[in-house]
Amino acid sequence: MSINYIVDHIPKTTPCNRRPGPAMTATTITIHNTGNPSSSSRNERAWLTNSANDRTASYHIVIDERDAIECLPLNEAAWHAGDGSGTKSGNRTSIGIEICESGNYAKTLDNAADLVAGMLRARGWGVDRLRRHYDWSGKICPRLMYDGGKWTGWEAFKAMVSSKMKKAEETEMKPKGEQKMETVEVRVDGKKLADGLYDDKAGVTYVPVRAVAEALGADVKWDGKAKKVDIDKKK
Ligand SMILES: [Zn+2]
């Protein structure tokens, strides 16, 4: 994940109750669009503590083509779902992520999918844990994923998240770099002595040390307890 993740929480004293405080054990993640085609994630974060802002609205994370900014702790309620403060409300149970509409939106969307895929994986959740703002309050949000009723963009976003999760899982399961071992013939003074194994990745050939050392006229002592091989050249 190449997202620049910044934690910049608004103070508990922020006006208009924008950081209400109740502890939250989130069970879902809610996706929004900012509804502002020209603001970046830094603008949106700054707006939360702007003295001209008189709205009781907040969100946990805002993301654009460059940065994801965590504005409220993810274990505290925020005012983003528009469905009140009941214990089962989106405001009290869901992490709100605002996707900026400015700049390179395709890049922003890709970043958001990366972020969300990572968050779901970290919690052991699937894409069934994702919600639209719309699911809580009926507001047409995330509006850029709406297309007059079918929410094609929303389905596409979930598919994007899902494929990123799958890819991350596959990468995790693959061993770090494929190890290729090849058999090589080991000769001492032109006489084949043994087979060695050449590790292509490390650039190292493994040989039976006793056979090789003895063929070169040395004594070999193996100390299994100390995990040690002593090779002494005969005088
Ligand atoms: Zn919204």
PDB file of C-alpha atoms and ligand atoms in Angstrom:
ATOM      1  CA  MET A   1       0.000   0.000   0.000  1.00  0.00           C
ATOM      2  CA  SER A   2       1.509   3.278  -1.043  1.00  0.00           C
ATOM      3  CA  ILE A   3      -0.921   5.564   0.741  1.00  0.00           C
ATOM      4  CA  ASN A   4       0.442   8.376   2.817  1.00  0.00           C
ATOM      5  CA  TYR A   5      -1.571   7.876   6.025  1.00  0.00           C
ATOM      6  CA  ILE A   6      -1.582  10.863   8.351  1.00  0.00           C
ATOM      7  CA  VAL A   7      -3.083  10.895  11.837  1.00  0.00           C
ATOM      8  CA  ASP A   8      -4.272  14.408  12.647  1.00  0.00           C
ATOM      9  CA  HIS A   9      -7.130  14.200  15.135  1.00  0.00           C
ATOM     10  CA  ILE A  10      -9.350  17.195  15.755  1.00  0.00           C
ATOM     11  CA  PRO A  11      -9.269  18.319  19.400  1.00  0.00           C
ATOM     12  CA  LYS A  12     -11.919  17.117  21.823  1.00  0.00           C
ATOM     13  CA  THR A  13     -12.860  20.768  22.233  1.00  0.00           C
ATOM     14  CA  THR A  14     -13.777  21.190  18.568  1.00  0.00           C
ATOM     15  CA  PRO A  15     -17.011  23.244  18.362  1.00  0.00           C
ATOM     16  CA  CYS A  16     -20.432  21.954  17.301  1.00  0.00           C
ATOM     17  CA  ASN A  17     -19.805  18.604  18.976  1.00  0.00           C
ATOM     18  CA  ARG A  18     -17.883  17.399  15.937  1.00  0.00           C
ATOM     19  CA  ARG A  19     -15.879  15.046  18.152  1.00  0.00           C
ATOM     20  CA  PRO A  20     -18.735  13.734  20.310  1.00  0.00           C
ATOM     21  CA  GLY A  21     -16.588  11.271  22.242  1.00  0.00           C
ATOM     22  CA  PRO A  22     -18.553   8.051  22.760  1.00  0.00           C
ATOM     23  CA  ALA A  23     -16.352   4.990  22.434  1.00  0.00           C
ATOM     24  CA  MET A  24     -17.136   2.911  19.368  1.00  0.00           C
ATOM     25  CA  THR A  25     -16.444  -0.677  18.460  1.00  0.00           C
ATOM     26  CA  ALA A  26     -16.961  -0.392  14.740  1.00  0.00           C
ATOM     27  CA  THR A  27     -18.703  -3.206  12.911  1.00  0.00           C
ATOM     28  CA  THR A  28     -18.756  -1.641   9.432  1.00  0.00           C
ATOM     29  CA  ILE A  29     -17.011   0.918   7.238  1.00  0.00           C
ATOM     30  CA  THR A  30     -19.114   3.590   5.533  1.00  0.00           C
ATOM     31  CA  ILE A  31     -18.084   5.188   2.258  1.00  0.00           C
ATOM     32  CA  HIS A  32     -18.859   8.793   1.329  1.00  0.00           C
ATOM     33  CA  ASN A  33     -17.962  11.343  -1.294  1.00  0.00           C
ATOM     34  CA  THR A  34     -17.158  14.797   0.020  1.00  0.00           C
ATOM     35  CA  GLY A  35     -19.679  16.481  -2.256  1.00  0.00           C
ATOM     36  CA  ASN A  36     -17.067  19.131  -3.004  1.00  0.00           C
ATOM     37  CA  PRO A  37     -15.324  18.833  -6.385  1.00  0.00           C
ATOM     38  CA  SER A  38     -12.479  21.156  -5.455  1.00  0.00           C
ATOM     39  CA  SER A  39     -11.379  20.205  -1.943  1.00  0.00           C
ATOM     40  CA  SER A  40      -8.433  17.978  -1.043  1.00  0.00           C
ATOM     41  CA  SER A  41      -8.106  15.791   2.039  1.00  0.00           C
ATOM     42  CA  ARG A  42      -6.062  18.540   3.732  1.00  0.00           C
ATOM     43  CA  ASN A  43      -8.821  21.064   2.974  1.00  0.00           C
ATOM     44  CA  GLU A  44     -11.446  18.726   4.416  1.00  0.00           C
ATOM     45  CA  ARG A  45      -9.406  18.127   7.552  1.00  0.00           C
ATOM     46  CA  ALA A  46      -8.850  21.874   7.961  1.00  0.00           C
ATOM     47  CA  TRP A  47     -12.576  22.520   7.535  1.00  0.00           C
ATOM     48  CA  LEU A  48     -13.328  20.399  10.623  1.00  0.00           C
ATOM     49  CA  THR A  49     -11.484  22.907  12.792  1.00  0.00           C
ATOM     50  CA  ASN A  50     -12.345  26.036  10.809  1.00  0.00           C
ATOM     51  CA  SER A  51     -14.139  28.589  12.965  1.00  0.00           C
ATOM     52  CA  ALA A  52     -16.553  29.344  10.124  1.00  0.00           C
ATOM     53  CA  ASN A  53     -17.807  25.754  10.187  1.00  0.00           C
ATOM     54  CA  ASP A  54     -21.068  25.603  12.144  1.00  0.00           C
ATOM     55  CA  ARG A  55     -22.172  22.110  11.146  1.00  0.00           C
ATOM     56  CA  THR A  56     -22.294  19.066  13.390  1.00  0.00           C
ATOM     57  CA  ALA A  57     -20.717  16.777  10.846  1.00  0.00           C
ATOM     58  CA  SER A  58     -17.469  14.827  10.993  1.00  0.00           C
ATOM     59  CA  TYR A  59     -15.781  11.738   9.629  1.00  0.00           C
ATOM     60  CA  HIS A  60     -12.948   9.444  10.588  1.00  0.00           C
ATOM     61  CA  ILE A  61     -10.821   9.452   7.469  1.00  0.00           C
ATOM     62  CA  VAL A  62     -10.674  11.612   4.372  1.00  0.00           C
ATOM     63  CA  ILE A  63      -8.658  10.488   1.364  1.00  0.00           C
ATOM     64  CA  ASP A  64      -7.537  12.053  -1.890  1.00  0.00           C
ATOM     65  CA  GLU A  65      -4.985  11.234  -4.589  1.00  0.00           C
ATOM     66  CA  ARG A  66      -2.122  11.955  -2.177  1.00  0.00           C
ATOM     67  CA  ASP A  67      -3.029  11.506   1.459  1.00  0.00           C
ATOM     68  CA  ALA A  68      -5.385   9.706   3.786  1.00  0.00           C
ATOM     69  CA  ILE A  69      -5.949  11.770   6.906  1.00  0.00           C
ATOM     70  CA  GLU A  70      -7.389  10.253  10.056  1.00  0.00           C
ATOM     71  CA  CYS A  71      -9.393  13.099  11.612  1.00  0.00           C
ATOM     72  CA  LEU A  72     -11.036  11.227  14.479  1.00  0.00           C
ATOM     73  CA  PRO A  73      -9.857   8.097  16.329  1.00  0.00           C
ATOM     74  CA  LEU A  74     -11.400   5.041  14.705  1.00  0.00           C
ATOM     75  CA  ASN A  75     -12.736   3.896  18.082  1.00  0.00           C
ATOM     76  CA  GLU A  76     -14.830   7.003  18.629  1.00  0.00           C
ATOM     77  CA  ALA A  77     -18.211   7.887  17.167  1.00  0.00           C
ATOM     78  CA  ALA A  78     -18.471  10.591  14.483  1.00  0.00           C
ATOM     79  CA  TRP A  79     -21.343  12.412  12.778  1.00  0.00           C
ATOM     80  CA  HIS A  80     -21.240  11.086   9.217  1.00  0.00           C
ATOM     81  CA  ALA A  81     -24.139   8.710   8.693  1.00  0.00           C
ATOM     82  CA  GLY A  82     -27.045  11.113   9.146  1.00  0.00           C
ATOM     83  CA  ASP A  83     -29.008   8.642  11.231  1.00  0.00           C
ATOM     84  CA  GLY A  84     -28.871  10.027  14.736  1.00  0.00           C
ATOM     85  CA  SER A  85     -27.109   8.733  17.805  1.00  0.00           C
ATOM     86  CA  GLY A  86     -28.873   5.467  18.603  1.00  0.00           C
ATOM     87  CA  THR A  87     -26.549   2.692  19.681  1.00  0.00           C
ATOM     88  CA  LYS A  88     -27.137   0.851  16.376  1.00  0.00           C
ATOM     89  CA  SER A  89     -26.825   3.937  14.200  1.00  0.00           C
ATOM     90  CA  GLY A  90     -24.134   4.287  11.585  1.00  0.00           C
ATOM     91  CA  ASN A  91     -22.814   7.218  13.560  1.00  0.00           C
ATOM     92  CA  ARG A  92     -22.174   4.939  16.531  1.00  0.00           C
ATOM     93  CA  THR A  93     -21.074   1.735  14.778  1.00  0.00           C
ATOM     94  CA  SER A  94     -19.336   2.631  11.543  1.00  0.00           C
ATOM     95  CA  ILE A  95     -16.029   4.142  10.476  1.00  0.00           C
ATOM     96  CA  GLY A  96     -16.759   6.975   8.047  1.00  0.00           C
ATOM     97  CA  ILE A  97     -14.433   7.442   5.082  1.00  0.00           C
ATOM     98  CA  GLU A  98     -14.812  10.491   2.860  1.00  0.00           C
ATOM     99  CA  ILE A  99     -13.489  10.101  -0.679  1.00  0.00           C
ATOM    100  CA  CYS A 100     -12.446  13.440  -2.171  1.00  0.00           C
ATOM    101  CA  GLU A 101     -13.788  14.416  -5.564  1.00  0.00           C
ATOM    102  CA  SER A 102     -10.939  16.716  -6.573  1.00  0.00           C
ATOM    103  CA  GLY A 103      -7.819  16.056  -8.627  1.00  0.00           C
ATOM    104  CA  ASN A 104      -7.106  12.680 -10.177  1.00  0.00           C
ATOM    105  CA  TYR A 105     -10.253  10.874  -9.116  1.00  0.00           C
ATOM    106  CA  ALA A 106      -9.201   7.510 -10.579  1.00  0.00           C
ATOM    107  CA  LYS A 107      -6.061   7.628  -8.442  1.00  0.00           C
ATOM    108  CA  THR A 108      -8.073   8.721  -5.414  1.00  0.00           C
ATOM    109  CA  LEU A 109     -10.476   5.847  -5.912  1.00  0.00           C
ATOM    110  CA  ASP A 110      -7.597   3.401  -6.254  1.00  0.00           C
ATOM    111  CA  ASN A 111      -6.070   4.759  -3.036  1.00  0.00           C
ATOM    112  CA  ALA A 112      -9.409   4.450  -1.277  1.00  0.00           C
ATOM    113  CA  ALA A 113      -9.771   0.842  -2.429  1.00  0.00           C
ATOM    114  CA  ASP A 114      -6.234   0.117  -1.172  1.00  0.00           C
ATOM    115  CA  LEU A 115      -6.989   1.712   2.174  1.00  0.00           C
ATOM    116  CA  VAL A 116     -10.309  -0.049   2.608  1.00  0.00           C
ATOM    117  CA  ALA A 117      -8.883  -3.425   1.502  1.00  0.00           C
ATOM    118  CA  GLY A 118      -6.152  -3.077   4.128  1.00  0.00           C
ATOM    119  CA  MET A 119      -8.621  -2.071   6.830  1.00  0.00           C
ATOM    120  CA  LEU A 120     -10.940  -4.973   6.066  1.00  0.00           C
ATOM    121  CA  ARG A 121      -8.066  -7.434   6.061  1.00  0.00           C
ATOM    122  CA  ALA A 122      -6.709  -6.086   9.328  1.00  0.00           C
ATOM    123  CA  ARG A 123     -10.107  -6.711  10.931  1.00  0.00           C
ATOM    124  CA  GLY A 124     -10.760 -10.066   9.303  1.00  0.00           C
ATOM    125  CA  TRP A 125     -13.783  -8.603   7.486  1.00  0.00           C
ATOM    126  CA  GLY A 126     -15.088  -9.021   3.953  1.00  0.00           C
ATOM    127  CA  VAL A 127     -16.650  -6.469   1.597  1.00  0.00           C
ATOM    128  CA  ASP A 128     -20.026  -7.303   3.128  1.00  0.00           C
ATOM    129  CA  ARG A 129     -18.915  -4.960   5.938  1.00  0.00           C
ATOM    130  CA  LEU A 130     -18.958  -1.988   3.581  1.00  0.00           C
ATOM    131  CA  ARG A 131     -21.838   0.490   3.679  1.00  0.00           C
ATOM    132  CA  ARG A 132     -22.865   3.529   1.706  1.00  0.00           C
ATOM    133  CA  HIS A 133     -23.957   6.634   3.531  1.00  0.00           C
ATOM    134  CA  TYR A 134     -27.154   5.886   1.601  1.00  0.00           C
ATOM    135  CA  ASP A 135     -27.625   2.643   3.543  1.00  0.00           C
ATOM    136  CA  TRP A 136     -28.000   4.552   6.821  1.00  0.00           C
ATOM    137  CA  SER A 137     -29.993   7.616   5.872  1.00  0.00           C
ATOM    138  CA  GLY A 138     -31.040   7.367   2.240  1.00  0.00           C
ATOM    139  CA  LYS A 139     -28.792  10.253   1.220  1.00  0.00           C
ATOM    140  CA  ILE A 140     -27.400   9.889  -2.303  1.00  0.00           C
ATOM    141  CA  CYS A 141     -23.841   9.400  -1.088  1.00  0.00           C
ATOM    142  CA  PRO A 142     -21.231   8.409  -2.215  1.00  0.00           C
ATOM    143  CA  ARG A 143     -22.757  10.409  -5.038  1.00  0.00           C
ATOM    144  CA  LEU A 144     -20.059   9.663  -7.636  1.00  0.00           C
ATOM    145  CA  MET A 145     -20.900   5.952  -7.347  1.00  0.00           C
ATOM    146  CA  TYR A 146     -24.558   6.648  -8.067  1.00  0.00           C
ATOM    147  CA  ASP A 147     -25.944   6.505 -11.541  1.00  0.00           C
ATOM    148  CA  GLY A 148     -29.639   7.133 -11.216  1.00  0.00           C
ATOM    149  CA  GLY A 149     -30.494   4.065  -9.208  1.00  0.00           C
ATOM    150  CA  LYS A 150     -28.268   1.150 -10.083  1.00  0.00           C
ATOM    151  CA  TRP A 151     -25.244   2.165  -8.038  1.00  0.00           C
ATOM    152  CA  THR A 152     -22.952   0.628 -10.650  1.00  0.00           C
ATOM    153  CA  GLY A 153     -20.004   2.613  -9.289  1.00  0.00           C
ATOM    154  CA  TRP A 154     -20.620   1.232  -5.812  1.00  0.00           C
ATOM    155  CA  GLU A 155     -20.608  -2.348  -7.068  1.00  0.00           C
ATOM    156  CA  ALA A 156     -17.435  -1.577  -9.042  1.00  0.00           C
ATOM    157  CA  PHE A 157     -15.773  -0.122  -5.952  1.00  0.00           C
ATOM    158  CA  LYS A 158     -16.584  -3.194  -3.882  1.00  0.00           C
ATOM    159  CA  ALA A 159     -15.238  -5.420  -6.673  1.00  0.00           C
ATOM    160  CA  MET A 160     -12.048  -3.347  -6.732  1.00  0.00           C
ATOM    161  CA  VAL A 161     -11.614  -3.722  -2.977  1.00  0.00           C
ATOM    162  CA  SER A 162     -12.321  -7.424  -3.210  1.00  0.00           C
ATOM    163  CA  SER A 163      -9.724  -7.973  -5.912  1.00  0.00           C
ATOM    164  CA  LYS A 164      -7.103  -6.028  -3.942  1.00  0.00           C
ATOM    165  CA  MET A 165      -7.813  -8.174  -0.897  1.00  0.00           C
ATOM    166  CA  LYS A 166      -7.429 -11.328  -2.947  1.00  0.00           C
ATOM    167  CA  LYS A 167      -4.168 -10.113  -4.444  1.00  0.00           C
ATOM    168  CA  ALA A 168      -2.786  -9.259  -1.002  1.00  0.00           C
ATOM    169  CA  GLU A 169      -3.739 -12.693   0.280  1.00  0.00           C
ATOM    170  CA  GLU A 170      -1.993 -14.407  -2.629  1.00  0.00           C
ATOM    171  CA  THR A 171       1.161 -12.360  -2.123  1.00  0.00           C
ATOM    172  CA  GLU A 172       1.139 -13.290   1.525  1.00  0.00           C
ATOM    173  CA  MET A 173       0.912 -16.989   0.758  1.00  0.00           C
ATOM    174  CA  LYS A 174       3.685 -17.022  -1.808  1.00  0.00           C
ATOM    175  CA  PRO A 175       7.141 -17.761  -0.386  1.00  0.00           C
ATOM    176  CA  LYS A 176       9.540 -14.844  -0.595  1.00  0.00           C
ATOM    177  CA  GLY A 177      11.192 -15.332  -3.957  1.00  0.00           C
ATOM    178  CA  GLU A 178      11.158 -18.686  -5.587  1.00  0.00           C
ATOM    179  CA  GLN A 179      14.103 -20.810  -4.561  1.00  0.00           C
ATOM    180  CA  LYS A 180      15.549 -22.800  -7.399  1.00  0.00           C
ATOM    181  CA  MET A 181      18.054 -25.516  -6.614  1.00  0.00           C
ATOM    182  CA  GLU A 182      20.051 -27.208  -9.314  1.00  0.00           C
ATOM    183  CA  THR A 183      22.212 -30.262  -8.993  1.00  0.00           C
ATOM    184  CA  VAL A 184      25.823 -29.629  -9.869  1.00  0.00           C
ATOM    185  CA  GLU A 185      28.725 -32.005 -10.161  1.00  0.00           C
ATOM    186  CA  VAL A 186      31.546 -31.404  -7.698  1.00  0.00           C
ATOM    187  CA  ARG A 187      35.030 -32.466  -8.787  1.00  0.00           C
ATOM    188  CA  VAL A 188      38.309 -32.438  -6.936  1.00  0.00           C
ATOM    189  CA  ASP A 189      41.420 -32.733  -9.151  1.00  0.00           C
ATOM    190  CA  GLY A 190      39.200 -33.702 -12.042  1.00  0.00           C
ATOM    191  CA  LYS A 191      37.547 -36.565 -10.187  1.00  0.00           C
ATOM    192  CA  LYS A 192      33.836 -36.490  -9.592  1.00  0.00           C
ATOM    193  CA  LEU A 193      33.313 -36.522  -5.891  1.00  0.00           C
ATOM    194  CA  ALA A 194      29.734 -35.765  -5.114  1.00  0.00           C
ATOM    195  CA  ASP A 195      26.647 -33.892  -6.170  1.00  0.00           C
ATOM    196  CA  GLY A 196      26.188 -30.384  -4.869  1.00  0.00           C
ATOM    197  CA  LEU A 197      23.186 -28.136  -4.965  1.00  0.00           C
ATOM    198  CA  TYR A 198      23.388 -24.724  -6.538  1.00  0.00           C
ATOM    199  CA  ASP A 199      20.978 -22.144  -5.096  1.00  0.00           C
ATOM    200  CA  ASP A 200      20.256 -19.801  -7.970  1.00  0.00           C
ATOM    201  CA  LYS A 201      18.851 -17.054  -5.747  1.00  0.00           C
ATOM    202  CA  ALA A 202      21.595 -16.922  -3.161  1.00  0.00           C
ATOM    203  CA  GLY A 203      24.343 -17.704  -5.676  1.00  0.00           C
ATOM    204  CA  VAL A 204      25.702 -20.400  -3.356  1.00  0.00           C
ATOM    205  CA  THR A 205      26.644 -24.017  -4.006  1.00  0.00           C
ATOM    206  CA  TYR A 206      26.016 -26.450  -1.176  1.00  0.00           C
ATOM    207  CA  VAL A 207      28.327 -29.449  -1.085  1.00  0.00           C
ATOM    208  CA  PRO A 208      28.810 -32.374   1.323  1.00  0.00           C
ATOM    209  CA  VAL A 209      31.555 -30.811   3.378  1.00  0.00           C
ATOM    210  CA  ARG A 210      33.129 -34.059   4.616  1.00  0.00           C
ATOM    211  CA  ALA A 211      33.561 -35.512   1.139  1.00  0.00           C
ATOM    212  CA  VAL A 212      35.091 -32.370  -0.215  1.00  0.00           C
ATOM    213  CA  ALA A 213      37.301 -31.557   2.764  1.00  0.00           C
ATOM    214  CA  GLU A 214      38.632 -35.127   3.050  1.00  0.00           C
ATOM    215  CA  ALA A 215      39.341 -35.219  -0.646  1.00  0.00           C
ATOM    216  CA  LEU A 216      41.445 -32.096  -0.115  1.00  0.00           C
ATOM    217  CA  GLY A 217      43.331 -33.888   2.643  1.00  0.00           C
ATOM    218  CA  ALA A 218      41.737 -32.406   5.737  1.00  0.00           C
ATOM    219  CA  ASP A 219      40.228 -33.896   8.876  1.00  0.00           C
ATOM    220  CA  VAL A 220      36.576 -33.171   9.495  1.00  0.00           C
ATOM    221  CA  LYS A 221      35.024 -33.118  12.938  1.00  0.00           C
ATOM    222  CA  TRP A 222      31.309 -32.686  13.337  1.00  0.00           C
ATOM    223  CA  ASP A 223      30.038 -31.367  16.646  1.00  0.00           C
ATOM    224  CA  GLY A 224      26.291 -31.877  16.511  1.00  0.00           C
ATOM    225  CA  LYS A 225      25.643 -30.313  19.898  1.00  0.00           C
ATOM    226  CA  ALA A 226      27.400 -27.082  19.093  1.00  0.00           C
ATOM    227  CA  LYS A 227      26.252 -27.247  15.479  1.00  0.00           C
ATOM    228  CA  LYS A 228      29.821 -26.882  14.366  1.00  0.00           C
ATOM    229  CA  VAL A 229      32.077 -28.359  11.742  1.00  0.00           C
ATOM    230  CA  ASP A 230      35.821 -28.268  12.327  1.00  0.00           C
ATOM    231  CA  ILE A 231      38.030 -28.731   9.330  1.00  0.00           C
ATOM    232  CA  ASP A 232      41.703 -29.214  10.138  1.00  0.00           C
ATOM    233  CA  LYS A 233      44.277 -29.348   7.422  1.00  0.00           C
ATOM    234  CA  LYS A 234      46.643 -32.244   7.961  1.00  0.00           C
ATOM    235  CA  LYS A 235      50.163 -30.995   8.609  1.00  0.00           C
TER     236      LYS A 235
HETATM  237 ZN    ZN B   1     -21.936  10.919   2.911  1.00  0.00          ZN
END
